[in-house]
mmCIF file of C-alpha atoms in Angstrom:
data_model
loop_
_atom_site.group_PDB
_atom_site.id
_atom_site.type_symbol
_atom_site.label_atom_id
_atom_site.label_comp_id
_atom_site.label_asym_id
_atom_site.label_seq_id
_atom_site.Cartn_x
_atom_site.Cartn_y
_atom_site.Cartn_z
ATOM 1 C CA UNK A 1 14.965 -18.231 -22.733
ATOM 2 C CA UNK A 2 16.208 -21.336 -23.457
ATOM 3 C CA UNK A 3 18.523 -21.926 -20.370
ATOM 4 C CA UNK A 4 17.566 -24.422 -17.840
ATOM 5 C CA UNK A 5 16.109 -23.439 -14.907
ATOM 6 C CA UNK A 6 18.372 -22.903 -11.467
ATOM 7 C CA UNK A 7 17.397 -25.027 -8.144
ATOM 8 C CA UNK A 8 14.902 -22.400 -6.447
ATOM 9 C CA UNK A 9 17.067 -22.464 -3.427
ATOM 10 C CA UNK A 10 20.325 -20.617 -5.061
ATOM 11 C CA UNK A 11 18.676 -18.865 -7.998
ATOM 12 C CA UNK A 12 18.494 -14.667 -5.681
ATOM 13 C CA UNK A 13 21.953 -14.952 -4.423
ATOM 14 C CA UNK A 14 20.563 -11.063 -3.685
ATOM 15 C CA UNK A 15 18.314 -12.593 -0.804
ATOM 16 C CA UNK A 16 20.539 -12.736 2.531
ATOM 17 C CA UNK A 17 21.637 -8.579 1.667
ATOM 18 C CA UNK A 18 18.149 -7.038 0.929
ATOM 19 C CA UNK A 19 16.321 -9.618 3.656
ATOM 20 C CA UNK A 20 18.791 -8.170 6.159
ATOM 21 C CA UNK A 21 18.847 -4.630 5.021
ATOM 22 C CA UNK A 22 15.026 -3.718 3.423
ATOM 23 C CA UNK A 23 13.614 -4.230 6.737
ATOM 24 C CA UNK A 24 15.758 -1.772 8.455
ATOM 25 C CA UNK A 25 14.476 1.242 5.960
ATOM 26 C CA UNK A 26 10.685 0.117 5.909
ATOM 27 C CA UNK A 27 10.916 0.322 9.621
ATOM 28 C CA UNK A 28 13.402 3.104 10.412
ATOM 29 C CA UNK A 29 11.344 5.241 7.916
ATOM 30 C CA UNK A 30 8.279 4.684 9.327
ATOM 31 C CA UNK A 31 9.596 5.505 12.602
ATOM 32 C CA UNK A 32 10.636 8.420 11.446
ATOM 33 C CA UNK A 33 7.529 9.693 9.309
ATOM 34 C CA UNK A 34 5.565 9.032 12.460
ATOM 35 C CA UNK A 35 7.663 10.647 15.198
ATOM 36 C CA UNK A 36 7.272 14.161 12.863
ATOM 37 C CA UNK A 37 3.485 13.490 12.284
ATOM 38 C CA UNK A 38 2.625 12.761 15.781
ATOM 39 C CA UNK A 39 4.639 16.276 16.776
ATOM 40 C CA UNK A 40 2.432 17.361 14.466
ATOM 41 C CA UNK A 41 -0.355 16.748 15.777
ATOM 42 C CA UNK A 42 0.661 17.407 19.439
ATOM 43 C CA UNK A 43 0.969 20.908 18.229
ATOM 44 C CA UNK A 44 -2.270 20.462 16.294
ATOM 45 C CA UNK A 45 -3.590 19.787 19.848
ATOM 46 C CA UNK A 46 -1.796 22.951 20.985
ATOM 47 C CA UNK A 47 -4.113 25.038 18.882
ATOM 48 C CA UNK A 48 -7.738 24.251 18.897
ATOM 49 C CA UNK A 49 -9.070 26.965 17.211
ATOM 50 C CA UNK A 50 -6.732 27.278 14.531
ATOM 51 C CA UNK A 51 -7.317 23.781 13.496
ATOM 52 C CA UNK A 52 -11.743 24.286 14.209
ATOM 53 C CA UNK A 53 -11.308 26.731 11.652
ATOM 54 C CA UNK A 54 -8.954 25.163 8.602
ATOM 55 C CA UNK A 55 -10.859 22.245 9.041
ATOM 56 C CA UNK A 56 -14.282 23.795 8.609
ATOM 57 C CA UNK A 57 -12.472 25.282 5.684
ATOM 58 C CA UNK A 58 -12.266 22.177 3.962
ATOM 59 C CA UNK A 59 -15.439 20.119 4.516
ATOM 60 C CA UNK A 60 -17.044 22.975 3.571
ATOM 61 C CA UNK A 61 -14.958 23.385 0.072
ATOM 62 C CA UNK A 62 -14.189 26.840 0.893
ATOM 63 C CA UNK A 63 -10.437 25.693 0.844
ATOM 64 C CA UNK A 64 -8.252 23.305 -1.017
ATOM 65 C CA UNK A 65 -4.832 22.237 0.914
ATOM 66 C CA UNK A 66 -1.927 23.818 -1.105
ATOM 67 C CA UNK A 67 0.162 22.141 -3.081
ATOM 68 C CA UNK A 68 3.173 20.052 -1.588
ATOM 69 C CA UNK A 69 6.216 22.186 -1.579
ATOM 70 C CA UNK A 70 9.417 20.326 -0.329
ATOM 71 C CA UNK A 71 11.354 23.920 0.543
ATOM 72 C CA UNK A 72 7.957 25.465 2.198
ATOM 73 C CA UNK A 73 6.613 22.441 4.124
ATOM 74 C CA UNK A 74 10.794 22.323 5.732
ATOM 75 C CA UNK A 75 10.555 25.539 6.710
ATOM 76 C CA UNK A 76 7.377 25.063 8.555
ATOM 77 C CA UNK A 77 8.832 22.127 9.909
ATOM 78 C CA UNK A 78 11.308 24.079 11.539
ATOM 79 C CA UNK A 79 9.300 26.497 12.620
ATOM 80 C CA UNK A 80 7.674 23.447 14.779
ATOM 81 C CA UNK A 81 4.036 24.471 12.482
ATOM 82 C CA UNK A 82 2.054 21.852 12.612
ATOM 83 C CA UNK A 83 1.023 21.699 8.550
ATOM 84 C CA UNK A 84 4.790 21.113 8.005
ATOM 85 C CA UNK A 85 6.240 18.793 10.804
ATOM 86 C CA UNK A 86 2.805 16.304 9.662
ATOM 87 C CA UNK A 87 3.413 16.656 5.755
ATOM 88 C CA UNK A 88 7.141 16.419 6.625
ATOM 89 C CA UNK A 89 6.396 13.645 8.203
ATOM 90 C CA UNK A 90 4.100 11.775 5.592
ATOM 91 C CA UNK A 91 6.591 13.136 2.038
ATOM 92 C CA UNK A 92 9.495 10.647 4.706
ATOM 93 C CA UNK A 93 6.952 8.167 4.569
ATOM 94 C CA UNK A 94 6.177 8.231 0.734
ATOM 95 C CA UNK A 95 9.789 8.350 0.315
ATOM 96 C CA UNK A 96 10.231 4.649 2.390
ATOM 97 C CA UNK A 97 9.506 2.699 -0.488
ATOM 98 C CA UNK A 98 11.123 4.640 -3.077
ATOM 99 C CA UNK A 99 14.247 4.116 -0.774
ATOM 100 C CA UNK A 100 13.964 0.064 -0.526
ATOM 101 C CA UNK A 101 13.866 0.439 -4.572
ATOM 102 C CA UNK A 102 16.877 2.032 -4.553
ATOM 103 C CA UNK A 103 18.523 -0.458 -2.248
ATOM 104 C CA UNK A 104 17.330 -3.244 -4.365
ATOM 105 C CA UNK A 105 18.556 -1.107 -7.556
ATOM 106 C CA UNK A 106 21.857 -1.335 -6.065
ATOM 107 C CA UNK A 107 22.117 -4.264 -4.747
ATOM 108 C CA UNK A 108 21.185 -6.460 -8.262
ATOM 109 C CA UNK A 109 24.039 -3.577 -9.554
ATOM 110 C CA UNK A 110 26.443 -5.340 -7.407
ATOM 111 C CA UNK A 111 24.907 -9.011 -8.269
ATOM 112 C CA UNK A 112 25.300 -7.589 -12.058
ATOM 113 C CA UNK A 113 21.796 -9.079 -12.987
ATOM 114 C CA UNK A 114 21.302 -6.667 -15.636
ATOM 115 C CA UNK A 115 17.716 -7.100 -16.510
ATOM 116 C CA UNK A 116 16.909 -6.694 -12.636
ATOM 117 C CA UNK A 117 18.850 -3.174 -12.654
ATOM 118 C CA UNK A 118 16.639 -2.653 -15.839
ATOM 119 C CA UNK A 119 13.035 -3.759 -14.248
ATOM 120 C CA UNK A 120 14.169 -1.500 -10.921
ATOM 121 C CA UNK A 121 15.647 1.385 -12.957
ATOM 122 C CA UNK A 122 11.524 1.418 -14.540
ATOM 123 C CA UNK A 123 10.380 1.524 -11.012
ATOM 124 C CA UNK A 124 12.519 4.515 -9.912
ATOM 125 C CA UNK A 125 11.368 6.657 -12.920
ATOM 126 C CA UNK A 126 8.148 5.966 -12.657
ATOM 127 C CA UNK A 127 7.746 6.988 -9.064
ATOM 128 C CA UNK A 128 9.094 9.984 -10.177
ATOM 129 C CA UNK A 129 6.857 10.462 -13.154
ATOM 130 C CA UNK A 130 4.415 10.633 -10.662
ATOM 131 C CA UNK A 131 5.896 13.517 -9.449
ATOM 132 C CA UNK A 132 5.869 15.042 -12.424
ATOM 133 C CA UNK A 133 1.505 14.117 -13.184
ATOM 134 C CA UNK A 134 1.006 15.497 -9.638
ATOM 135 C CA UNK A 135 2.219 18.828 -10.687
ATOM 136 C CA UNK A 136 0.049 18.671 -13.840
ATOM 137 C CA UNK A 137 -2.364 18.009 -12.138
ATOM 138 C CA UNK B 1 -10.348 19.329 18.873
ATOM 139 C CA UNK B 2 -13.018 16.667 18.224
ATOM 140 C CA UNK B 3 -12.631 16.488 14.495
ATOM 141 C CA UNK B 4 -8.730 15.223 15.029
ATOM 142 C CA UNK B 5 -9.881 12.642 17.553
ATOM 143 C CA UNK B 6 -12.806 11.329 15.717
ATOM 144 C CA UNK B 7 -10.274 10.675 12.887
ATOM 145 C CA UNK B 8 -7.516 9.168 14.788
ATOM 146 C CA UNK B 9 -10.578 6.807 16.993
ATOM 147 C CA UNK B 10 -12.036 6.198 13.011
ATOM 148 C CA UNK B 11 -8.739 5.338 11.506
ATOM 149 C CA UNK B 12 -7.307 3.337 14.293
ATOM 150 C CA UNK B 13 -10.951 0.607 13.668
ATOM 151 C CA UNK B 14 -10.008 0.670 9.911
ATOM 152 C CA UNK B 15 -6.670 0.030 10.697
ATOM 153 C CA UNK B 16 -7.865 -2.755 13.107
ATOM 154 C CA UNK B 17 -11.101 -3.930 11.766
ATOM 155 C CA UNK B 18 -8.624 -4.017 7.855
ATOM 156 C CA UNK B 19 -5.894 -6.249 9.651
ATOM 157 C CA UNK B 20 -8.740 -8.525 10.288
ATOM 158 C CA UNK B 21 -10.186 -8.957 6.558
ATOM 159 C CA UNK B 22 -7.196 -8.880 5.158
ATOM 160 C CA UNK B 23 -8.280 -5.836 2.847
ATOM 161 C CA UNK B 24 -6.287 -2.912 4.523
ATOM 162 C CA UNK B 25 -7.095 0.415 6.362
ATOM 163 C CA UNK B 26 -7.761 2.466 3.020
ATOM 164 C CA UNK B 27 -11.018 0.150 2.351
ATOM 165 C CA UNK B 28 -12.852 1.275 5.459
ATOM 166 C CA UNK B 29 -11.224 4.905 5.797
ATOM 167 C CA UNK B 30 -12.176 6.533 2.982
ATOM 168 C CA UNK B 31 -16.156 5.788 3.076
ATOM 169 C CA UNK B 32 -15.995 6.883 6.737
ATOM 170 C CA UNK B 33 -13.912 9.870 6.273
ATOM 171 C CA UNK B 34 -16.392 10.751 3.096
ATOM 172 C CA UNK B 35 -19.833 9.926 4.456
ATOM 173 C CA UNK B 36 -19.099 10.451 8.353
ATOM 174 C CA UNK B 37 -17.308 13.649 8.070
ATOM 175 C CA UNK B 38 -17.942 15.368 4.724
ATOM 176 C CA UNK B 39 -14.402 15.272 3.947
ATOM 177 C CA UNK B 40 -13.735 15.856 0.257
ATOM 178 C CA UNK B 41 -13.339 12.555 -1.600
ATOM 179 C CA UNK B 42 -9.913 13.427 -3.042
ATOM 180 C CA UNK B 43 -8.573 13.698 -0.213
ATOM 181 C CA UNK B 44 -9.902 11.070 1.592
ATOM 182 C CA UNK B 45 -8.314 9.307 -1.220
ATOM 183 C CA UNK B 46 -5.178 10.882 -0.264
ATOM 184 C CA UNK B 47 -4.951 10.228 3.442
ATOM 185 C CA UNK B 48 -6.050 6.722 2.922
ATOM 186 C CA UNK B 49 -3.257 5.893 -0.061
ATOM 187 C CA UNK B 50 -0.558 7.541 2.669
ATOM 188 C CA UNK B 51 -2.002 5.177 5.102
ATOM 189 C CA UNK B 52 -1.521 2.081 2.990
ATOM 190 C CA UNK B 53 2.398 3.030 2.637
ATOM 191 C CA UNK B 54 2.455 3.035 6.298
ATOM 192 C CA UNK B 55 0.996 0.006 7.051
ATOM 193 C CA UNK B 56 2.677 -1.724 4.214
ATOM 194 C CA UNK B 57 6.100 -0.518 5.644
ATOM 195 C CA UNK B 58 5.066 -2.074 8.822
ATOM 196 C CA UNK B 59 3.668 -5.139 7.874
ATOM 197 C CA UNK B 60 6.262 -6.411 5.296
ATOM 198 C CA UNK B 61 9.398 -5.740 7.172
ATOM 199 C CA UNK B 62 8.849 -8.848 9.411
ATOM 200 C CA UNK B 63 7.521 -11.277 5.467
ATOM 201 C CA UNK B 64 11.107 -9.894 3.865
ATOM 202 C CA UNK B 65 13.182 -10.752 7.441
ATOM 203 C CA UNK B 66 11.148 -14.205 7.380
ATOM 204 C CA UNK B 67 12.114 -15.305 3.876
ATOM 205 C CA UNK B 68 7.690 -15.466 2.385
ATOM 206 C CA UNK B 69 8.914 -12.262 0.218
ATOM 207 C CA UNK B 70 10.182 -13.303 -3.092
ATOM 208 C CA UNK B 71 11.437 -9.772 -3.877
ATOM 209 C CA UNK B 72 12.059 -10.554 -7.636
ATOM 210 C CA UNK B 73 8.341 -11.550 -8.676
ATOM 211 C CA UNK B 74 7.732 -8.084 -6.355
ATOM 212 C CA UNK B 75 9.916 -6.055 -8.453
ATOM 213 C CA UNK B 76 8.677 -8.122 -12.002
ATOM 214 C CA UNK B 77 4.614 -6.898 -11.225
ATOM 215 C CA UNK B 78 5.637 -3.775 -9.403
ATOM 216 C CA UNK B 79 6.443 -2.010 -13.138
ATOM 217 C CA UNK B 80 2.446 -2.739 -13.876
ATOM 218 C CA UNK B 81 1.261 -2.046 -10.620
ATOM 219 C CA UNK B 82 2.858 1.541 -10.316
ATOM 220 C CA UNK B 83 2.441 1.806 -13.963
ATOM 221 C CA UNK B 84 -1.276 0.925 -12.721
ATOM 222 C CA UNK B 85 -1.427 3.159 -9.842
ATOM 223 C CA UNK B 86 -0.380 6.440 -12.230
ATOM 224 C CA UNK B 87 -3.527 5.988 -14.390
ATOM 225 C CA UNK B 88 -5.593 5.569 -11.608
ATOM 226 C CA UNK B 89 -4.440 8.060 -9.753
ATOM 227 C CA UNK B 90 -4.244 10.960 -13.226
ATOM 228 C CA UNK B 91 -8.225 9.322 -13.808
ATOM 229 C CA UNK B 92 -9.775 10.551 -10.698
ATOM 230 C CA UNK B 93 -8.320 14.040 -11.031
ATOM 231 C CA UNK B 94 -10.023 13.783 -14.243
ATOM 232 C CA UNK B 95 -13.711 12.523 -13.135
ATOM 233 C CA UNK B 96 -16.284 13.803 -10.839
ATOM 234 C CA UNK B 97 -16.379 12.980 -7.137
ATOM 235 C CA UNK B 98 -19.730 11.456 -7.885
ATOM 236 C CA UNK B 99 -17.684 8.980 -10.596
ATOM 237 C CA UNK B 100 -15.107 8.087 -7.718
ATOM 238 C CA UNK B 101 -17.633 7.210 -5.101
ATOM 239 C CA UNK B 102 -20.205 4.783 -7.396
ATOM 240 C CA UNK B 103 -16.817 2.845 -8.089
ATOM 241 C CA UNK B 104 -15.464 2.996 -4.645
ATOM 242 C CA UNK B 105 -19.203 1.397 -3.737
ATOM 243 C CA UNK B 106 -18.569 -1.054 -6.495
ATOM 244 C CA UNK B 107 -15.617 -2.479 -5.277
ATOM 245 C CA UNK B 108 -15.777 -1.932 -2.097
ATOM 246 C CA UNK B 109 -19.011 -4.898 -2.136
ATOM 247 C CA UNK B 110 -16.444 -6.804 -3.880
ATOM 248 C CA UNK B 111 -13.459 -6.995 -1.287
ATOM 249 C CA UNK B 112 -16.158 -7.520 1.153
ATOM 250 C CA UNK B 113 -17.679 -10.312 -0.488
ATOM 251 C CA UNK B 114 -13.940 -11.757 -2.086
ATOM 252 C CA UNK B 115 -12.762 -11.659 1.708
ATOM 253 C CA UNK B 116 -15.242 -14.273 2.852
ATOM 254 C CA UNK B 117 -13.397 -16.502 0.215
ATOM 255 C CA UNK B 118 -11.830 -19.847 2.024
ATOM 256 C CA UNK B 119 -7.974 -19.585 1.993
ATOM 257 C CA UNK B 120 -6.271 -22.100 0.109
ATOM 258 C CA UNK B 121 -2.648 -23.728 0.798
ATOM 259 C CA UNK B 122 -2.538 -26.668 -1.036
ATOM 260 C CA UNK B 123 0.759 -27.913 -2.606
ATOM 261 C CA UNK B 124 0.053 -27.775 -6.325
ATOM 262 C CA UNK B 125 2.870 -28.689 -9.635
ATOM 263 C CA UNK B 126 3.098 -25.831 -11.606
ATOM 264 C CA UNK B 127 5.272 -25.556 -14.576
ATOM 265 C CA UNK B 128 7.545 -22.476 -14.893
ATOM 266 C CA UNK B 129 6.758 -20.697 -17.894
ATOM 267 C CA UNK B 130 9.726 -19.041 -19.798
ATOM 268 C CA UNK B 131 9.069 -15.569 -18.476
ATOM 269 C CA UNK B 132 9.427 -17.128 -15.199
ATOM 270 C CA UNK B 133 12.646 -18.968 -15.823
ATOM 271 C CA UNK B 134 14.370 -16.011 -17.310
ATOM 272 C CA UNK B 135 14.114 -14.075 -15.001
ATOM 273 C CA UNK B 136 14.230 -16.564 -12.493
ATOM 274 C CA UNK B 137 11.471 -16.094 -10.019
ATOM 275 C CA UNK B 138 10.843 -19.746 -8.085
ATOM 276 C CA UNK B 139 12.068 -19.481 -4.761
ATOM 277 C CA UNK B 140 11.221 -21.296 -1.195
ATOM 278 C CA UNK B 141 9.951 -20.407 2.173
ATOM 279 C CA UNK B 142 10.286 -21.777 5.033
ATOM 280 C CA UNK B 143 8.189 -24.139 6.301
ATOM 281 C CA UNK B 144 6.848 -24.167 10.441
ATOM 282 C CA UNK B 145 9.623 -27.245 11.031
ATOM 283 C CA UNK B 146 12.162 -25.251 9.484
ATOM 284 C CA UNK B 147 12.306 -27.204 5.780
ATOM 285 C CA UNK B 148 12.415 -25.028 2.948
ATOM 286 C CA UNK B 149 9.151 -25.123 0.655
ATOM 287 C CA UNK B 150 10.154 -24.961 -3.101
ATOM 288 C CA UNK B 151 7.860 -23.226 -5.448
ATOM 289 C CA UNK B 152 7.659 -22.472 -9.186
ATOM 290 C CA UNK B 153 6.249 -19.729 -10.813
ATOM 291 C CA UNK B 154 4.047 -19.407 -14.496
ATOM 292 C CA UNK B 155 2.013 -17.853 -16.258
ATOM 293 C CA UNK B 156 4.249 -13.697 -15.325
ATOM 294 C CA UNK B 157 2.179 -12.083 -18.605
ATOM 295 C CA UNK B 158 -1.170 -12.938 -16.868
ATOM 296 C CA UNK B 159 -0.006 -11.555 -13.737
ATOM 297 C CA UNK B 160 1.369 -7.969 -15.036
ATOM 298 C CA UNK B 161 -1.750 -7.560 -16.862
ATOM 299 C CA UNK B 162 -4.160 -8.347 -13.432
ATOM 300 C CA UNK B 163 -1.258 -6.332 -11.542
ATOM 301 C CA UNK B 164 -1.911 -3.425 -13.803
ATOM 302 C CA UNK B 165 -5.200 -3.359 -12.744
ATOM 303 C CA UNK B 166 -5.070 -3.670 -9.297
ATOM 304 C CA UNK B 167 -2.325 -1.159 -9.540
ATOM 305 C CA UNK B 168 -5.124 1.328 -11.364
ATOM 306 C CA UNK B 169 -7.746 0.369 -8.592
ATOM 307 C CA UNK B 170 -4.916 1.536 -6.387
ATOM 308 C CA UNK B 171 -4.846 4.744 -7.584
ATOM 309 C CA UNK B 172 -7.871 5.087 -8.534
ATOM 310 C CA UNK B 173 -9.961 4.313 -5.519
ATOM 311 C CA UNK B 174 -7.010 4.933 -2.595
ATOM 312 C CA UNK B 175 -7.233 1.232 -1.440
ATOM 313 C CA UNK B 176 -3.848 -1.303 -1.135
ATOM 314 C CA UNK B 177 -5.639 -3.671 -3.487
ATOM 315 C CA UNK B 178 -4.026 -6.149 -1.672
ATOM 316 C CA UNK B 179 -6.884 -9.037 -2.422
ATOM 317 C CA UNK B 180 -6.826 -8.333 -5.821
ATOM 318 C CA UNK B 181 -2.888 -8.439 -5.636
ATOM 319 C CA UNK B 182 -3.181 -11.763 -3.596
ATOM 320 C CA UNK B 183 -5.507 -13.507 -6.382
ATOM 321 C CA UNK B 184 -3.643 -12.768 -8.688
ATOM 322 C CA UNK B 185 -0.708 -14.224 -7.540
ATOM 323 C CA UNK B 186 -2.255 -17.226 -5.739
ATOM 324 C CA UNK B 187 -4.752 -17.931 -8.659
ATOM 325 C CA UNK B 188 -3.267 -16.709 -11.854
ATOM 326 C CA UNK B 189 0.708 -17.211 -11.386
ATOM 327 C CA UNK B 190 0.518 -20.123 -8.858
ATOM 328 C CA UNK B 191 2.283 -18.954 -5.736
ATOM 329 C CA UNK B 192 1.954 -20.633 -2.703
ATOM 330 C CA UNK B 193 -1.037 -17.802 -0.253
ATOM 331 C CA UNK B 194 1.497 -17.235 2.177
ATOM 332 C CA UNK B 195 4.447 -16.356 -0.415
ATOM 333 C CA UNK B 196 1.078 -14.277 -2.245
ATOM 334 C CA UNK B 197 -0.028 -12.263 0.857
ATOM 335 C CA UNK B 198 3.586 -11.731 1.754
ATOM 336 C CA UNK B 199 4.724 -10.637 -1.166
ATOM 337 C CA UNK B 200 1.557 -8.217 -2.075
ATOM 338 C CA UNK B 201 1.514 -6.789 1.466
ATOM 339 C CA UNK B 202 5.712 -5.770 0.321
ATOM 340 C CA UNK B 203 4.252 -4.487 -3.667
ATOM 341 C CA UNK B 204 1.533 -2.329 -1.820
ATOM 342 C CA UNK B 205 3.861 -0.127 -0.136
ATOM 343 C CA UNK B 206 5.177 0.916 -3.818
ATOM 344 C CA UNK B 207 2.311 1.069 -5.999
ATOM 345 C CA UNK B 208 0.196 3.484 -2.762
ATOM 346 C CA UNK B 209 3.391 5.761 -2.768
ATOM 347 C CA UNK B 210 3.344 6.299 -6.253
ATOM 348 C CA UNK B 211 -0.496 7.140 -5.810
ATOM 349 C CA UNK B 212 0.589 9.287 -2.565
ATOM 350 C CA UNK B 213 3.272 11.038 -4.767
ATOM 351 C CA UNK B 214 0.356 12.329 -7.370
ATOM 352 C CA UNK B 215 -1.807 13.246 -4.241
ATOM 353 C CA UNK B 216 0.867 14.811 -2.182
ATOM 354 C CA UNK B 217 2.456 16.695 -5.245
ATOM 355 C CA UNK B 218 -1.004 18.055 -6.251
ATOM 356 C CA UNK B 219 -1.974 18.713 -2.896
ATOM 357 C CA UNK B 220 -4.737 16.506 -2.111
ATOM 358 C CA UNK B 221 -3.164 15.667 1.207
ATOM 359 C CA UNK B 222 -4.362 17.588 4.173
ATOM 360 C CA UNK B 223 -2.138 17.470 7.000
ATOM 361 C CA UNK B 224 -5.332 17.739 9.159
ATOM 362 C CA UNK B 225 -6.571 14.633 7.567
ATOM 363 C CA UNK B 226 -3.744 12.340 6.622
ATOM 364 C CA UNK B 227 -1.630 13.132 9.504
ATOM 365 C CA UNK B 228 -4.589 11.332 12.600
ATOM 366 C CA UNK B 229 -5.306 8.868 9.539
ATOM 367 C CA UNK B 230 -1.661 7.215 8.882
ATOM 368 C CA UNK B 231 -1.247 6.954 12.399
ATOM 369 C CA UNK B 232 -4.320 5.685 13.432
ATOM 370 C CA UNK B 233 -4.316 3.061 11.083
ATOM 371 C CA UNK B 234 -1.346 1.905 11.057
ATOM 372 C CA UNK B 235 -1.796 1.433 14.951
ATOM 373 C CA UNK B 236 -4.789 -0.744 14.315
ATOM 374 C CA UNK B 237 -3.327 -2.776 11.751
ATOM 375 C CA UNK B 238 -0.782 -3.857 14.577
ATOM 376 C CA UNK B 239 -2.981 -4.253 16.462
ATOM 377 C CA UNK B 240 -5.397 -6.081 14.533
ATOM 378 C CA UNK B 241 -2.225 -8.226 13.216
ATOM 379 C CA UNK B 242 -1.849 -9.323 16.678
ATOM 380 C CA UNK B 243 -5.413 -10.028 17.488
ATOM 381 C CA UNK B 244 -5.413 -12.118 14.130
ATOM 382 C CA UNK B 245 -2.945 -14.450 15.438
ATOM 383 C CA UNK B 246 -4.472 -14.775 18.916
ATOM 384 C CA UNK B 247 -8.325 -15.207 18.554
ATOM 385 C CA UNK B 248 -10.866 -16.835 16.927
ATOM 386 C CA UNK B 249 -12.011 -14.244 13.854
ATOM 387 C CA UNK B 250 -14.211 -15.600 12.094
ATOM 388 C CA UNK B 251 -17.729 -13.998 13.507
ATOM 389 C CA UNK B 252 -15.535 -10.580 13.319
ATOM 390 C CA UNK B 253 -14.977 -10.956 9.952
ATOM 391 C CA UNK B 254 -18.333 -11.158 9.426
ATOM 392 C CA UNK B 255 -19.499 -8.633 11.564
ATOM 393 C CA UNK B 256 -17.053 -6.525 9.324
ATOM 394 C CA UNK B 257 -18.628 -7.634 5.715
ATOM 395 C CA UNK B 258 -21.948 -6.529 6.405
ATOM 396 C CA UNK B 259 -20.715 -3.386 8.052
ATOM 397 C CA UNK B 260 -19.126 -3.501 4.627
ATOM 398 C CA UNK B 261 -21.739 -4.420 1.838
ATOM 399 C CA UNK B 262 -23.981 -1.752 3.815
ATOM 400 C CA UNK B 263 -21.589 0.739 3.909
ATOM 401 C CA UNK B 264 -20.570 0.215 -0.503
ATOM 402 C CA UNK B 265 -24.774 0.248 -0.582
ATOM 403 C CA UNK B 266 -24.771 4.082 0.773
ATOM 404 C CA UNK B 267 -21.557 5.370 -1.288
ATOM 405 C CA UNK B 268 -23.467 4.148 -4.554
ATOM 406 C CA UNK B 269 -26.631 5.491 -3.456
ATOM 407 C CA UNK B 270 -25.536 8.838 -2.431
ATOM 408 C CA UNK B 271 -22.915 8.975 -5.644
ATOM 409 C CA UNK B 272 -26.696 8.355 -7.893
ATOM 410 C CA UNK B 273 -29.234 10.752 -5.423
ATOM 411 C CA UNK B 274 -26.257 13.273 -3.832
#
């Protein structure tokens, strides 16, 4: 812990790669996600009675949204069902920050920065734990 | 179709107002959905968390590209903030909706008052602590004239502790908790305000994604609510961010703060006298 601190401007050799690719991942993920969400909302507009019925069930507490399942939502999206399209978009959106953490992990691994590989790896593990916790409820 | 249009419109206003206040859209969208439209609070929080991820992805891309975000600081603090978010998300599933509403009302009032804080960005003499030296957290950001402004980072353990609290607040209440994150870095770790804001924005996405994953898998994310909320808040935040650069926003901010305080009182009242 006693090594001299490097000059700030030289301390982050991984920066150019991360600064170039991270914005592409973030914007790309957002655009793809919003395209799915937008398509789903357009499909909802075409089914006003179904939307009204489901909305009433939701706000009266009569029916809670079902748990997310990748397989079910992908199949529903392929059938162009509004719920499947929207949830698939939201899943892509939620996975976007995870993708940029993965990019960080790969970049730090290539720079042989073991401390930051460990830190990014911990974040990835914690995000995976979120899925398990969601299933437990 | 009226609820869909209403949710979309409310989300646009929430995203716009949130960007002007620097608080994000989540802090406005949860009360609007619960008090205004009768959406269950866990479903409202799930929708809000997803919208926070969208806002962060849109806003942080430019900050990263332009060199304001300190990625090493972000990764270090994300360990604490994601851990906090998971804890907060689990607690929401265990306590009563009225208790969540009460906590939200209190947090809302605190955030509204904190948003009136006058920002400062004066040069500070900062001595890096041993964590900062070991993790090579010091960095630089570009000044308007193209110079590199170098800075040091200190009190990393304090930052980690405060980030756990910020993450827990995010997961519990469905907000980005950006104000808390910026304060922790700016006042606690002595990072420059511009770097604190950009790094907070970057971290908010991962923090909210951790919470959003719990809500999504648990079934607390409704496509009918979260879809229009994500689209509306992200679009509103984009427009609000542009307005923030171009216009004098002090008066609008004050109006929004008054609205937030009124909403927070209403949320506390309804949680005690449903």
